Amino acid sequence: MQLVKQENIRNFCIIAHVDHGKSTLADRLLEKTGTIPPREMRAQVLDNMELEREKGVTIKLKAVRMNYDLAGQKFILNLIDTPGHVDFSYEVSRALAACEGAVLVIDATQGIQAQTIANLQKAKDQNLKIIPVINKIDLPNAIPLEIEQQVVEVFGFEKSEIIFASGKTGEGVEEIIKAIVERVPAPNGNYENPLRGLVFDSSYNEHLGVVAYVRVVDGKISENEKILFMRTGATCEPKEVGYLFPDFKKGEG
């Protein structure tokens, strides 16, 4: 049984050039939606690989569910944080395929960079709704109005579409969340149909075995129900089904 109506679900990712503040902005989204209590909050909370935390760079895409109330309605916001470095562009492509929208983050001190353009083009190829965000406006050398004009001229966005924000101070984060709810379309698909989904990532857990991250398009995933992987013809029976909040929580798929 669905606790939130399908029209109140939003699937989106955050894309940007490397070091433009995606993961810090994701921290503020998790904080603002109450997904992570303040006492458990730490910098770049979704970057859980040792190398990611050491280098401060996202390497693997990360998925997390957030709950949000707006105007008396409950929404589920499914976020995928993506890498910004060109070496991990395949991770971005897989994330985009699982979403209907993308938050495009642009550094207010650097402006449009190579992966800004590349990732935006990938998002457009998937027909995603784009929300442009000029980040790091709190920095002393930020030139947000100049970058805004650059974004308008190069990408063709209207000024009214662009959000100014700071992942460090939290300024503009509430506006970003509202834009996600209002601009990103709800997923298509039918809960009553047979299962159809996309495996957008996987990992191995020494206690659980193979963990598959699935964007469900139609139907639902149930424990011990046989699933067919169309590309390989392999089958499996899930032993546990749940979602990331940001840690695994058992629940209906």
Protein backbone atom coordinates (compact mmCIF):
# COMPACT_ATOMS: atom_id res chain seq x y z
CA MET A 1 0.00 0.00 0.00
CA GLN A 2 1.38 3.42 -0.96
CA LEU A 3 1.55 5.93 1.87
CA VAL A 4 2.19 8.87 -0.48
CA LYS A 5 0.31 9.41 -3.73
CA GLN A 6 2.32 8.85 -6.89
CA GLU A 7 1.73 12.44 -8.00
CA ASN A 8 3.55 13.55 -4.83
CA ILE A 9 6.78 11.69 -5.64
CA ARG A 10 9.75 13.55 -7.14
CA ASN A 11 12.84 11.79 -8.52
CA PHE A 12 15.76 14.16 -9.11
CA CYS A 13 19.54 14.32 -9.10
CA ILE A 14 22.12 17.02 -8.47
CA ILE A 15 24.62 17.61 -11.29
CA ALA A 16 27.56 20.00 -11.56
CA HIS A 17 31.20 20.48 -12.43
CA VAL A 18 33.58 19.06 -9.82
CA ASP A 19 33.85 21.10 -6.60
CA HIS A 20 30.88 23.36 -7.35
CA GLY A 21 29.27 22.38 -4.04
CA LYS A 22 26.84 19.57 -4.93
CA SER A 23 27.45 17.42 -1.87
CA THR A 24 27.36 20.36 0.54
CA LEU A 25 24.06 21.45 -1.01
CA ALA A 26 22.79 17.88 -0.61
CA ASP A 27 23.72 18.12 3.09
CA ARG A 28 21.49 21.19 3.45
CA LEU A 29 18.60 19.44 1.66
CA LEU A 30 18.88 16.50 4.07
CA GLU A 31 19.06 18.92 6.98
CA LYS A 32 16.13 21.09 5.85
CA THR A 33 13.84 18.10 5.26
CA GLY A 34 14.73 16.61 8.65
CA THR A 35 16.11 13.45 7.03
CA ILE A 36 19.17 13.58 9.27
CA PRO A 37 18.89 14.92 12.85
CA PRO A 38 21.23 17.87 13.60
CA ARG A 39 23.26 15.81 16.09
CA GLU A 40 24.08 13.26 13.35
CA MET A 41 24.89 15.82 10.67
CA ARG A 42 28.42 16.01 9.28
CA ALA A 43 29.97 17.47 6.16
CA GLN A 44 29.30 15.59 2.89
CA VAL A 45 27.24 13.02 4.75
CA LEU A 46 26.40 11.03 1.60
CA ASP A 47 30.08 10.57 0.67
CA ASN A 48 30.72 7.42 2.69
CA MET A 49 33.74 6.01 0.86
CA GLU A 50 37.03 6.64 2.67
CA LEU A 51 38.66 8.07 -0.47
CA GLU A 52 35.71 10.43 -1.03
CA ARG A 53 35.97 11.83 2.47
CA GLU A 54 39.75 12.10 2.22
CA LYS A 55 39.71 13.95 -1.12
CA GLY A 56 36.40 15.79 -0.68
CA VAL A 57 35.22 14.58 -4.10
CA THR A 58 32.18 12.43 -4.89
CA ILE A 59 33.14 9.26 -6.76
CA LYS A 60 30.02 7.08 -6.52
CA LEU A 61 26.45 8.24 -7.01
CA LYS A 62 24.41 8.21 -3.79
CA ALA A 63 20.64 7.79 -3.48
CA VAL A 64 18.51 8.91 -0.55
CA ARG A 65 14.82 9.43 0.19
CA MET A 66 13.59 12.61 1.86
CA ASN A 67 10.11 13.40 3.19
CA TYR A 68 8.75 16.92 2.86
CA ASP A 69 5.47 18.61 3.76
CA LEU A 70 4.26 21.52 1.61
CA ALA A 71 0.88 23.23 1.81
CA GLY A 72 -0.55 20.37 3.85
CA GLN A 73 0.59 17.68 1.41
CA LYS A 74 3.24 15.02 2.01
CA PHE A 75 5.90 14.54 -0.66
CA ILE A 76 8.66 11.98 -1.19
CA LEU A 77 11.80 13.49 -2.70
CA ASN A 78 14.18 10.85 -4.06
CA LEU A 79 17.62 12.42 -4.48
CA ILE A 80 20.66 11.05 -6.30
CA ASP A 81 23.91 12.94 -5.65
CA THR A 82 26.28 12.47 -8.59
CA PRO A 83 30.04 12.85 -9.15
CA GLY A 84 31.25 16.00 -10.89
CA HIS A 85 34.60 14.77 -12.18
CA VAL A 86 34.76 13.79 -15.86
CA ASP A 87 36.29 10.39 -14.97
CA PHE A 88 33.01 9.36 -13.34
CA SER A 89 30.62 10.62 -16.01
CA TYR A 90 29.11 7.14 -16.47
CA GLU A 91 27.81 7.39 -12.90
CA VAL A 92 26.02 10.60 -13.89
CA SER A 93 24.41 8.98 -16.94
CA ARG A 94 22.98 6.14 -14.84
CA ALA A 95 21.60 8.57 -12.27
CA LEU A 96 19.92 10.72 -14.91
CA ALA A 97 18.17 7.68 -16.37
CA ALA A 98 16.43 7.15 -13.02
CA CYS A 99 15.09 10.71 -12.65
CA GLU A 100 12.57 13.21 -14.00
CA GLY A 101 14.47 16.30 -12.90
CA ALA A 102 17.96 17.64 -12.22
CA VAL A 103 19.30 20.46 -10.04
CA LEU A 104 22.14 22.03 -12.04
CA VAL A 105 24.61 23.61 -9.61
CA ILE A 106 26.95 26.37 -10.80
CA ASP A 107 29.69 27.94 -8.67
CA ALA A 108 29.14 31.69 -8.17
CA THR A 109 32.90 32.28 -8.34
CA GLN A 110 33.77 30.08 -11.35
CA GLY A 111 30.68 30.10 -13.53
CA ILE A 112 30.04 27.58 -16.29
CA GLN A 113 32.74 24.90 -16.62
CA ALA A 114 33.28 21.87 -18.86
CA GLN A 115 31.26 19.35 -16.83
CA THR A 116 28.50 21.91 -16.30
CA ILE A 117 27.93 21.83 -20.05
CA ALA A 118 28.45 18.07 -20.43
CA ASN A 119 26.13 17.11 -17.57
CA LEU A 120 23.44 19.56 -18.65
CA GLN A 121 23.48 18.07 -22.15
CA LYS A 122 23.10 14.57 -20.71
CA ALA A 123 20.14 15.75 -18.64
CA LYS A 124 18.53 17.34 -21.70
CA ASP A 125 19.06 14.11 -23.66
CA GLN A 126 16.94 12.39 -20.97
CA ASN A 127 14.29 15.16 -21.23
CA LEU A 128 14.71 16.08 -17.59
CA LYS A 129 13.33 19.25 -16.03
CA ILE A 130 16.34 21.41 -15.12
CA ILE A 131 16.49 23.68 -12.06
CA PRO A 132 19.53 26.00 -12.35
CA VAL A 133 21.12 26.96 -9.02
CA ILE A 134 23.97 29.44 -8.56
CA ASN A 135 25.76 28.20 -5.45
CA LYS A 136 28.41 29.58 -3.07
CA ILE A 137 26.95 33.09 -3.12
CA ASP A 138 28.32 33.57 0.41
CA LEU A 139 31.95 33.66 -0.77
CA PRO A 140 33.68 37.07 -0.82
CA ASN A 141 34.72 36.65 -4.46
CA ALA A 142 31.28 35.49 -5.64
CA ILE A 143 29.85 37.31 -8.66
CA PRO A 144 26.31 35.85 -8.76
CA LEU A 145 24.75 38.47 -11.06
CA GLU A 146 27.51 38.05 -13.65
CA ILE A 147 27.17 34.27 -13.47
CA GLU A 148 23.39 34.61 -13.74
CA GLN A 149 23.82 36.54 -16.99
CA GLN A 150 26.26 33.90 -18.23
CA VAL A 151 23.75 31.12 -17.50
CA VAL A 152 21.00 33.04 -19.31
CA GLU A 153 23.15 33.73 -22.38
CA VAL A 154 24.80 30.30 -22.68
CA PHE A 155 21.97 27.97 -21.63
CA GLY A 156 18.90 30.06 -22.42
CA PHE A 157 17.29 29.94 -18.97
CA GLU A 158 14.99 32.73 -17.85
CA LYS A 159 16.23 34.74 -14.88
CA SER A 160 13.06 33.76 -13.02
CA GLU A 161 14.13 30.09 -13.23
CA ILE A 162 17.51 30.63 -11.55
CA ILE A 163 17.89 30.20 -7.79
CA PHE A 164 20.70 31.79 -5.75
CA ALA A 165 21.91 29.60 -2.90
CA SER A 166 24.67 28.78 -0.46
CA GLY A 167 25.27 25.18 0.54
CA LYS A 168 27.34 26.51 3.44
CA THR A 169 24.82 28.89 5.03
CA GLY A 170 21.62 27.24 3.79
CA GLU A 171 20.40 30.35 1.97
CA GLY A 172 18.06 29.47 -0.90
CA VAL A 173 17.67 25.81 0.11
CA GLU A 174 13.98 26.15 0.97
CA GLU A 175 13.42 27.74 -2.45
CA ILE A 176 15.23 24.83 -4.14
CA ILE A 177 13.03 22.27 -2.38
CA LYS A 178 9.87 24.14 -3.38
CA ALA A 179 11.13 24.35 -6.97
CA ILE A 180 11.69 20.58 -7.02
CA VAL A 181 8.13 19.99 -5.84
CA GLU A 182 6.59 22.54 -8.21
CA ARG A 183 8.70 22.08 -11.36
CA VAL A 184 9.82 18.43 -11.50
CA PRO A 185 7.04 16.18 -12.86
CA ALA A 186 5.83 13.16 -10.92
CA PRO A 187 6.88 9.75 -12.28
CA ASN A 188 4.72 7.93 -14.79
CA GLY A 189 3.89 4.27 -14.34
CA ASN A 190 1.21 2.16 -12.74
CA TYR A 191 1.50 0.62 -9.29
CA GLU A 192 -0.96 -2.11 -10.31
CA ASN A 193 1.03 -3.28 -13.35
CA PRO A 194 3.66 -6.06 -13.33
CA LEU A 195 7.07 -5.02 -12.07
CA ARG A 196 9.25 -3.02 -14.45
CA GLY A 197 12.31 -1.13 -13.24
CA LEU A 198 15.83 0.10 -13.87
CA VAL A 199 18.89 -1.03 -11.88
CA PHE A 200 20.91 2.19 -11.73
CA ASP A 201 23.60 1.02 -9.31
CA SER A 202 24.71 -1.96 -7.23
CA SER A 203 27.15 -2.83 -4.49
CA TYR A 204 28.29 -5.82 -2.46
CA ASN A 205 27.70 -6.18 1.26
CA GLU A 206 29.53 -8.96 3.09
CA HIS A 207 26.47 -9.62 5.26
CA LEU A 208 23.67 -9.11 2.72
CA GLY A 209 25.33 -10.08 -0.55
CA VAL A 210 24.57 -8.12 -3.73
CA VAL A 211 22.59 -4.92 -3.13
CA ALA A 212 20.79 -3.55 -6.20
CA TYR A 213 19.53 0.04 -6.37
CA VAL A 214 16.38 0.05 -8.48
CA ARG A 215 14.18 2.78 -9.92
CA VAL A 216 10.76 1.13 -9.98
CA VAL A 217 8.81 2.23 -13.08
CA ASP A 218 5.74 -0.01 -12.79
CA GLY A 219 4.46 -2.35 -10.10
CA LYS A 220 6.35 -3.11 -6.90
CA ILE A 221 9.22 -5.25 -5.61
CA SER A 222 8.38 -7.86 -3.00
CA GLU A 223 10.62 -10.11 -0.96
CA ASN A 224 11.18 -13.65 -2.30
CA GLU A 225 9.35 -12.85 -5.53
CA LYS A 226 11.30 -13.91 -8.62
CA ILE A 227 12.69 -11.05 -10.70
CA LEU A 228 13.95 -11.37 -14.28
CA PHE A 229 16.81 -9.17 -15.52
CA MET A 230 15.94 -8.53 -19.16
CA ARG A 231 19.44 -7.78 -20.40
CA THR A 232 21.13 -10.93 -19.08
CA GLY A 233 18.20 -13.30 -18.59
CA ALA A 234 19.31 -13.91 -15.00
CA THR A 235 16.78 -14.23 -12.19
CA CYS A 236 16.88 -13.55 -8.47
CA GLU A 237 14.64 -13.46 -5.42
CA PRO A 238 15.15 -10.39 -3.20
CA LYS A 239 15.74 -11.30 0.43
CA GLU A 240 15.12 -7.77 1.71
CA VAL A 241 13.40 -4.75 0.16
CA GLY A 242 13.63 -1.19 1.40
CA TYR A 243 14.90 2.32 0.77
CA LEU A 244 17.77 4.60 1.83
CA PHE A 245 16.94 7.24 4.45
CA PRO A 246 19.98 7.65 4.16
CA ASP A 247 20.71 4.31 5.85
CA PHE A 248 18.76 1.25 4.69
CA LYS A 249 15.23 1.02 6.05
CA LYS A 250 13.14 -2.04 5.40
CA GLY A 251 9.88 -1.38 3.60
CA GLU A 252 7.75 -2.17 0.57
CA GLY A 253 9.36 -1.47 -2.80
